[in-house]
Coordinates of C-alpha atoms in Angstrom, one line a residue:
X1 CA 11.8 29.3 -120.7
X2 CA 11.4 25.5 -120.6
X3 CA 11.6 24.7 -124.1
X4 CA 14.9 26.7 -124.0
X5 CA 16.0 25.3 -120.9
X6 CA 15.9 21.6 -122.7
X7 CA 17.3 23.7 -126.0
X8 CA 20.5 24.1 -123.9
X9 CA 20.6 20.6 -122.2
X10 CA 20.2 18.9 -126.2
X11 CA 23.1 21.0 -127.3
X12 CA 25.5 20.8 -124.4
X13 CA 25.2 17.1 -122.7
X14 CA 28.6 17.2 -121.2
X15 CA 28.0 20.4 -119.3
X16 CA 29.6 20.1 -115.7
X17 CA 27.7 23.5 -114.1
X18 CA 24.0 24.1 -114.5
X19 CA 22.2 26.7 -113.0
X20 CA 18.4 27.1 -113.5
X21 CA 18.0 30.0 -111.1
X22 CA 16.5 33.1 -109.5
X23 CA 18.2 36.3 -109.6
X24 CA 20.3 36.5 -106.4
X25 CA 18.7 37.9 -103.3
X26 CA 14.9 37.2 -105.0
X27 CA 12.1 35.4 -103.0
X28 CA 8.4 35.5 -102.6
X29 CA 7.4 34.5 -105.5
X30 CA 5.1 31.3 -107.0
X31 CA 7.3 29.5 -109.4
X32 CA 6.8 25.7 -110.7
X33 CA 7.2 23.9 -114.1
X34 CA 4.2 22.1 -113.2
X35 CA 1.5 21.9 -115.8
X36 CA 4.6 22.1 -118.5
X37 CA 4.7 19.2 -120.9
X38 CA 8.4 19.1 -120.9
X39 CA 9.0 20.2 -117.5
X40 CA 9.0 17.6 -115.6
X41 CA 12.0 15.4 -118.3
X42 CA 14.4 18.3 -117.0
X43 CA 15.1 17.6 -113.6
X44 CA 15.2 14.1 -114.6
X45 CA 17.7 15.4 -117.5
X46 CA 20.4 16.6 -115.3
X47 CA 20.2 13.7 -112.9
X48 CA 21.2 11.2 -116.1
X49 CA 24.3 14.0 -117.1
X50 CA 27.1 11.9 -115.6
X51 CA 29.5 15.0 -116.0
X52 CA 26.8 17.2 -114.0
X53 CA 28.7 18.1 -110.7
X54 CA 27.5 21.3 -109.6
X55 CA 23.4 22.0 -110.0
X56 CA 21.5 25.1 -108.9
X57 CA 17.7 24.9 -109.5
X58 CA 15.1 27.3 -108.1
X59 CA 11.8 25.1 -109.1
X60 CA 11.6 22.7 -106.7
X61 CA 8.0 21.2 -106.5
X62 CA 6.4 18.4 -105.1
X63 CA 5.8 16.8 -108.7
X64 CA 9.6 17.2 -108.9
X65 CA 10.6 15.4 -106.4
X66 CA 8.2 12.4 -106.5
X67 CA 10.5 12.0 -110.0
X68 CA 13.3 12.2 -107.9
X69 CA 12.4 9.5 -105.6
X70 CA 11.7 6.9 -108.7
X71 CA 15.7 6.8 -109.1
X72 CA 18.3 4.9 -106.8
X73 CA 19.6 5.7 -103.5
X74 CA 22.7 7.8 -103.5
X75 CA 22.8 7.2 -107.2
X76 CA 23.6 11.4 -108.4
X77 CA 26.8 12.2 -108.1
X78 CA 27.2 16.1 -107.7
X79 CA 29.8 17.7 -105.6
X80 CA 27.4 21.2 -105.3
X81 CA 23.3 20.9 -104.9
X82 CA 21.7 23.7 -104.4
X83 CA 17.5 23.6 -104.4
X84 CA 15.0 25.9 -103.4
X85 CA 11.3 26.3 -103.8
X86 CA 7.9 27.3 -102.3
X87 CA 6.0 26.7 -99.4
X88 CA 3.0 26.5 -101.8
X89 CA 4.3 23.5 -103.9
X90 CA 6.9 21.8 -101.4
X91 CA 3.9 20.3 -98.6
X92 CA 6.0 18.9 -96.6
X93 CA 9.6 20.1 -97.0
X94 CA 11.2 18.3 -94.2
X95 CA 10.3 14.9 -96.3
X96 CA 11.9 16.8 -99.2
X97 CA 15.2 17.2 -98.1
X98 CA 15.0 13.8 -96.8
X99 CA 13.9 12.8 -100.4
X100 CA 17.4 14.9 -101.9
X101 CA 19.9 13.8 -99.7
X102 CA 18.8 10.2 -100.3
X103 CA 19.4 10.2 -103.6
X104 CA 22.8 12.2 -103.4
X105 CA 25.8 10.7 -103.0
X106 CA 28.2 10.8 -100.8
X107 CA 30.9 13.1 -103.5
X108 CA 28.5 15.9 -102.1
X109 CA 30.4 18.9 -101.1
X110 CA 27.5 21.6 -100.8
X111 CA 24.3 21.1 -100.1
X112 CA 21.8 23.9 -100.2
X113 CA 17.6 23.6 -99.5
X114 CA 15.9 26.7 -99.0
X115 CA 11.7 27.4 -98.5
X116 CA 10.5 30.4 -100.1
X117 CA 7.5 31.8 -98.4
X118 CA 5.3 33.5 -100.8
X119 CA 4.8 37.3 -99.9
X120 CA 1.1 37.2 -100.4
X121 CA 0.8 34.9 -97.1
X122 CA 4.4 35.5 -95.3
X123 CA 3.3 38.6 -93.3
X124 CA -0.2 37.0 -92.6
X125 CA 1.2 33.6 -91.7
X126 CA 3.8 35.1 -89.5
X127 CA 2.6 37.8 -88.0
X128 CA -0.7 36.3 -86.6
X129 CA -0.6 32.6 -85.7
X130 CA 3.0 32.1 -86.9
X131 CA 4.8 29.3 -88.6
X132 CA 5.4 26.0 -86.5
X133 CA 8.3 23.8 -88.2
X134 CA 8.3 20.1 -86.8
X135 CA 11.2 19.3 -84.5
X136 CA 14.0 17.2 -85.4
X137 CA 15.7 14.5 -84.3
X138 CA 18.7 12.4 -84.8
X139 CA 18.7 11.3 -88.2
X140 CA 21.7 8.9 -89.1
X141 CA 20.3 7.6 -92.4
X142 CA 20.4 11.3 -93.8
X143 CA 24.1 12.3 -92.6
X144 CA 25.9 9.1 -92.4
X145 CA 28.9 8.5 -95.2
X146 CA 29.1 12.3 -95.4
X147 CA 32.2 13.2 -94.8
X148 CA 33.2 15.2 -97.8
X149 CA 30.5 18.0 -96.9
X150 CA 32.0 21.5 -96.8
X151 CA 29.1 23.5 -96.8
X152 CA 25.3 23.1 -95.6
X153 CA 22.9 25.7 -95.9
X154 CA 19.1 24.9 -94.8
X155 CA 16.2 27.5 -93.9
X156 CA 13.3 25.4 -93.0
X157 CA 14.8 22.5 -91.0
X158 CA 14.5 22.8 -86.9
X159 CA 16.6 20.3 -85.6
X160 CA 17.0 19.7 -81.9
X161 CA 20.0 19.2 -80.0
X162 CA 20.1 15.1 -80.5
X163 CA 19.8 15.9 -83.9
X164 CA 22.5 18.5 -84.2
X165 CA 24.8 15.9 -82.9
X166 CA 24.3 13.4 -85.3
X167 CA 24.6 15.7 -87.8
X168 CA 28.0 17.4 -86.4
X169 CA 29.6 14.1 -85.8
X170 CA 28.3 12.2 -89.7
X171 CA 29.7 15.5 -91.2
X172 CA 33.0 16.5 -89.1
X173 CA 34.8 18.7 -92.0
X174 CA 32.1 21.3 -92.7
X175 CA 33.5 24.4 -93.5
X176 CA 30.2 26.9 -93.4
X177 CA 27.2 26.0 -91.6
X178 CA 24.4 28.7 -91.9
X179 CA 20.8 27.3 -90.5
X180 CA 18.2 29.5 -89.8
X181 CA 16.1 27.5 -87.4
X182 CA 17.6 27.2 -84.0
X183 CA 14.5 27.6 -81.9
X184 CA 15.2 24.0 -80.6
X185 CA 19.0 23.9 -79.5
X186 CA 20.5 24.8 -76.1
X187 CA 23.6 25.6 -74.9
X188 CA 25.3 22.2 -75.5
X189 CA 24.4 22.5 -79.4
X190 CA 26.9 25.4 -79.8
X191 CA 29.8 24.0 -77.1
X192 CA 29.5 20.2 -79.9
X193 CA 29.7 22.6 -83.0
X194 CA 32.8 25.0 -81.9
X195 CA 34.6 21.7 -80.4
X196 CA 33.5 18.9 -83.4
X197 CA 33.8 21.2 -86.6
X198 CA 37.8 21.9 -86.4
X199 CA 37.3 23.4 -89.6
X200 CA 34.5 25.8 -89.2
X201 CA 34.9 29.2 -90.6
X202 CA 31.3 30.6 -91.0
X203 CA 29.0 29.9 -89.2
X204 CA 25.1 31.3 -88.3
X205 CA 23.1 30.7 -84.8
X206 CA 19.6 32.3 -84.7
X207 CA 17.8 32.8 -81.8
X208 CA 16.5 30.6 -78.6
X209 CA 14.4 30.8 -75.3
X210 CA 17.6 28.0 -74.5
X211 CA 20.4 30.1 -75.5
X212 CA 22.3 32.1 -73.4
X213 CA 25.4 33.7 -72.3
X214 CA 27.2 30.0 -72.1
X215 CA 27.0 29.8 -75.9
X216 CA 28.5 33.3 -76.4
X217 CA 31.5 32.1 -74.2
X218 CA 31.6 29.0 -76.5
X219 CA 32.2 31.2 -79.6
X220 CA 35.0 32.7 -77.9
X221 CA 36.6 30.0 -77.8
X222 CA 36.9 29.6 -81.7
X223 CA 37.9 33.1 -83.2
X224 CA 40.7 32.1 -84.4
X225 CA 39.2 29.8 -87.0
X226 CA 35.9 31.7 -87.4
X227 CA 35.7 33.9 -90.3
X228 CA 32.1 35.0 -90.1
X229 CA 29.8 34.5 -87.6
X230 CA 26.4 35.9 -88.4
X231 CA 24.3 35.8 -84.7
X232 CA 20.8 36.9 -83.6
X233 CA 20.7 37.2 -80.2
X234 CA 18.9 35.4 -77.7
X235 CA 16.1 36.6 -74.7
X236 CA 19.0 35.6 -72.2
X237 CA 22.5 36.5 -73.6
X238 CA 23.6 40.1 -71.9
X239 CA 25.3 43.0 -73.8
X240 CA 28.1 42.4 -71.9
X241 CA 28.8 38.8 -73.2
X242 CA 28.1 40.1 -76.6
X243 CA 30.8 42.6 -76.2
X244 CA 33.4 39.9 -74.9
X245 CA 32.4 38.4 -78.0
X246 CA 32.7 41.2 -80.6
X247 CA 36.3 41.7 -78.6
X248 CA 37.6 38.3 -79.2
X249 CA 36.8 38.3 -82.6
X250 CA 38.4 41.8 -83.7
X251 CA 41.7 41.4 -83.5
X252 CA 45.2 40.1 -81.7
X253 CA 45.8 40.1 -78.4
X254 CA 48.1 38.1 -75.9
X255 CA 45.3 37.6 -73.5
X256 CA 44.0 33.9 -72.3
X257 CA 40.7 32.6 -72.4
X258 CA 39.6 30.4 -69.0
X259 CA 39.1 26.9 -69.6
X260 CA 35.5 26.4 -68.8
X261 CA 32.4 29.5 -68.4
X262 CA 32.7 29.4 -64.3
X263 CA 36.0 30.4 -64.5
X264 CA 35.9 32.8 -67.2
X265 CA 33.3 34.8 -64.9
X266 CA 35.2 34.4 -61.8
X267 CA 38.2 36.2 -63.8
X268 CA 36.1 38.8 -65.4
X269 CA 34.7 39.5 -61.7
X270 CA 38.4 39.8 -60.4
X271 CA 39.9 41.5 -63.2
X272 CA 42.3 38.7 -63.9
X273 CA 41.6 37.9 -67.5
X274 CA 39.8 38.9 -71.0
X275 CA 39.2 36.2 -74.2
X276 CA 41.6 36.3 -76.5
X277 CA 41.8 37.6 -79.4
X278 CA 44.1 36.1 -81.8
X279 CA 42.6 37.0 -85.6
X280 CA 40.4 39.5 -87.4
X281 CA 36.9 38.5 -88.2
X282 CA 33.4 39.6 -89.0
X283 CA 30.6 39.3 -86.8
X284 CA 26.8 40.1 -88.4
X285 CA 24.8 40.8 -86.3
X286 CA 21.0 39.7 -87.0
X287 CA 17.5 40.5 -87.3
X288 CA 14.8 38.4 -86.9
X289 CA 13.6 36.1 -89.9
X290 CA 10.3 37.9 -89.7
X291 CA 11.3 41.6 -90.7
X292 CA 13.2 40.2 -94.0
X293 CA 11.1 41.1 -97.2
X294 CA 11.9 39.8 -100.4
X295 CA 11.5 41.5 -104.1
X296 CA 10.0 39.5 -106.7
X297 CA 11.0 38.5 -110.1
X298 CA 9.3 37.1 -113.0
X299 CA 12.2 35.6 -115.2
X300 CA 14.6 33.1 -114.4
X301 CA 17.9 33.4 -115.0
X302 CA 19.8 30.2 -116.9
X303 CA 23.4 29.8 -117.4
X304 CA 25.7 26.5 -117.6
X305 CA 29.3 25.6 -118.5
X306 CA 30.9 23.2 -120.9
X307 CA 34.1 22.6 -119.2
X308 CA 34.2 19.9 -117.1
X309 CA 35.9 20.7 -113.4
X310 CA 35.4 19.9 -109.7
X311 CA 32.8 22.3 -108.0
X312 CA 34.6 25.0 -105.5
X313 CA 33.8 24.9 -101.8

């Protein structure tokens, strides 16, 4: 697969979309190009294709990215990134995306890290002492100048609230925000992301011990830019708050929404008011990480593009 991989890159130079992927949807499973003679040159291929603007690769590993870190700060200019790999051969995967986003410029439009934990130790691991992901902080050095990101999607990462704001106000047009750690963030993470990100259409909050039904009155308040909004919901929000929610998002209405949560209770108590709701959307509602269970593969799938054009958001 290598070998035909660098087959591809010799004979097309100029392409402008590479994808060296998993099937959709597949996870769990050990994959490197590690031990490869010509493995390593192919990462290192696509970062020297000045047309390259939209890359997908699924074989992240740590000997990858120490490559990665020989070349020049912002110096790879793709509009699309998307990278994933194991927990096995990523050791420390908050340094890796650190790693990434310092060498990608700032024409990044999507950006894309995701940790694969490898079946034979993800039920173990989770289900008896757990996973612990290091909490976050600001970090200005890894969002500043990024204000042409659209779309950031990150599965490892456990920022905390200081950190969420940096991030929301270095990246104020994102479009679709999906992170899967959240364990961190309290109320005033959710009320900074519905009022910072005027653009937001989808947009995922797991759940926290620090979340409760303030944030679900904070959603409210955006429906009518929201498309999707994928939730798993906290120890402290109510049913009944989840309800409001799944009202204002379902369809027109000419009801008003309180200006702040204290009133919005008051007029639900007194039967003066109900959130508006001014658009269709969807809401998914979600499990916890630790019942997902990926399938396996065994064969990568490789496809790429000659024509040049801008990557789609």
């Amino acid at each position: 697969t290598v070998a035909a991989i660098q087959e591809i890159l010799d004979i097309a130079p100029a392409v402008s979309s590479l994808k060296i992927n998993l099937e959709d949807g597949i996870g769990g499973l050990i994959r490197s190009f590690s031990g490869h003679p010509q493995g390593d040159g192919i990462l290192q291929r696509c970062m020297a294709m000045r047309n390259l603007h939209s890359l997908v690769f699924d074989f992240l590993a740590d000997d990858l990215v120490a490559l990665i870190l020989q070349s020049a700060d912002r110096s790879w200019h793709l509009q699309s990134a998307r990278f994933s790999g194991c927990k096995q051969t990523l050791r420390d995967p908050d340094q890796t995306l650190l790693t990434l986003l310092g060498k990608l410029s700032g024409d990044l439009q999507e950006f894309s890290f995701l940790i694969d934990l490898e079946l034979f130790i993800r039920s173990f691991a989770q289900g008896i002492w757990g996973i612990s992901h290091q909490r976050l902080g600001p970090l200005p050095n890894l969002w500043q100048h990024r204000e042409a990101l659209r779309r950031l999607e990150l599965n490892w990462q456990a920022f905390d609230d200081e950190g969420m704001a940096c991030l929301v106000e270095c990246c104020p047009g994102l479009e679709v925000l999906l992170l899967d750690r959240a364990e961190y963030w309290t109320d005033s993470t959710v009320q900074r992301i519905v009022t910072s990100l005027p653009s937001l259409e989808h947009f995922r909050l797991r759940a926290s011990s620090m979340l409760s039904d303030q944030s679900l009155y904070e959603l409210q308040q955006a429906p009518h830019r929201l498309q999707i909004l994928e939730i798993e919901p906290s120890y402290a929000m109510s049913t009944y708050m989840m309800d409001q929610l799944k009202a204002s998002m379902a369809g027109p209405s000419g009801d008003h929404v309180p200006s702040s949560f204290s009133s919005f209770i008051a007029a639900q108590l007194f039967g003066l008011a109900s959130p508006e709701r001014t658009s269709p959307a969807q809401l998914w509602v979600l499990k916890p990480l630790d019942e997902d269970s990926p399938a396996m593969t065994l064969w990568p799938e490789v496809n790429f593009r000659i024509r040049n054009r801008r990557a789609p958001r």
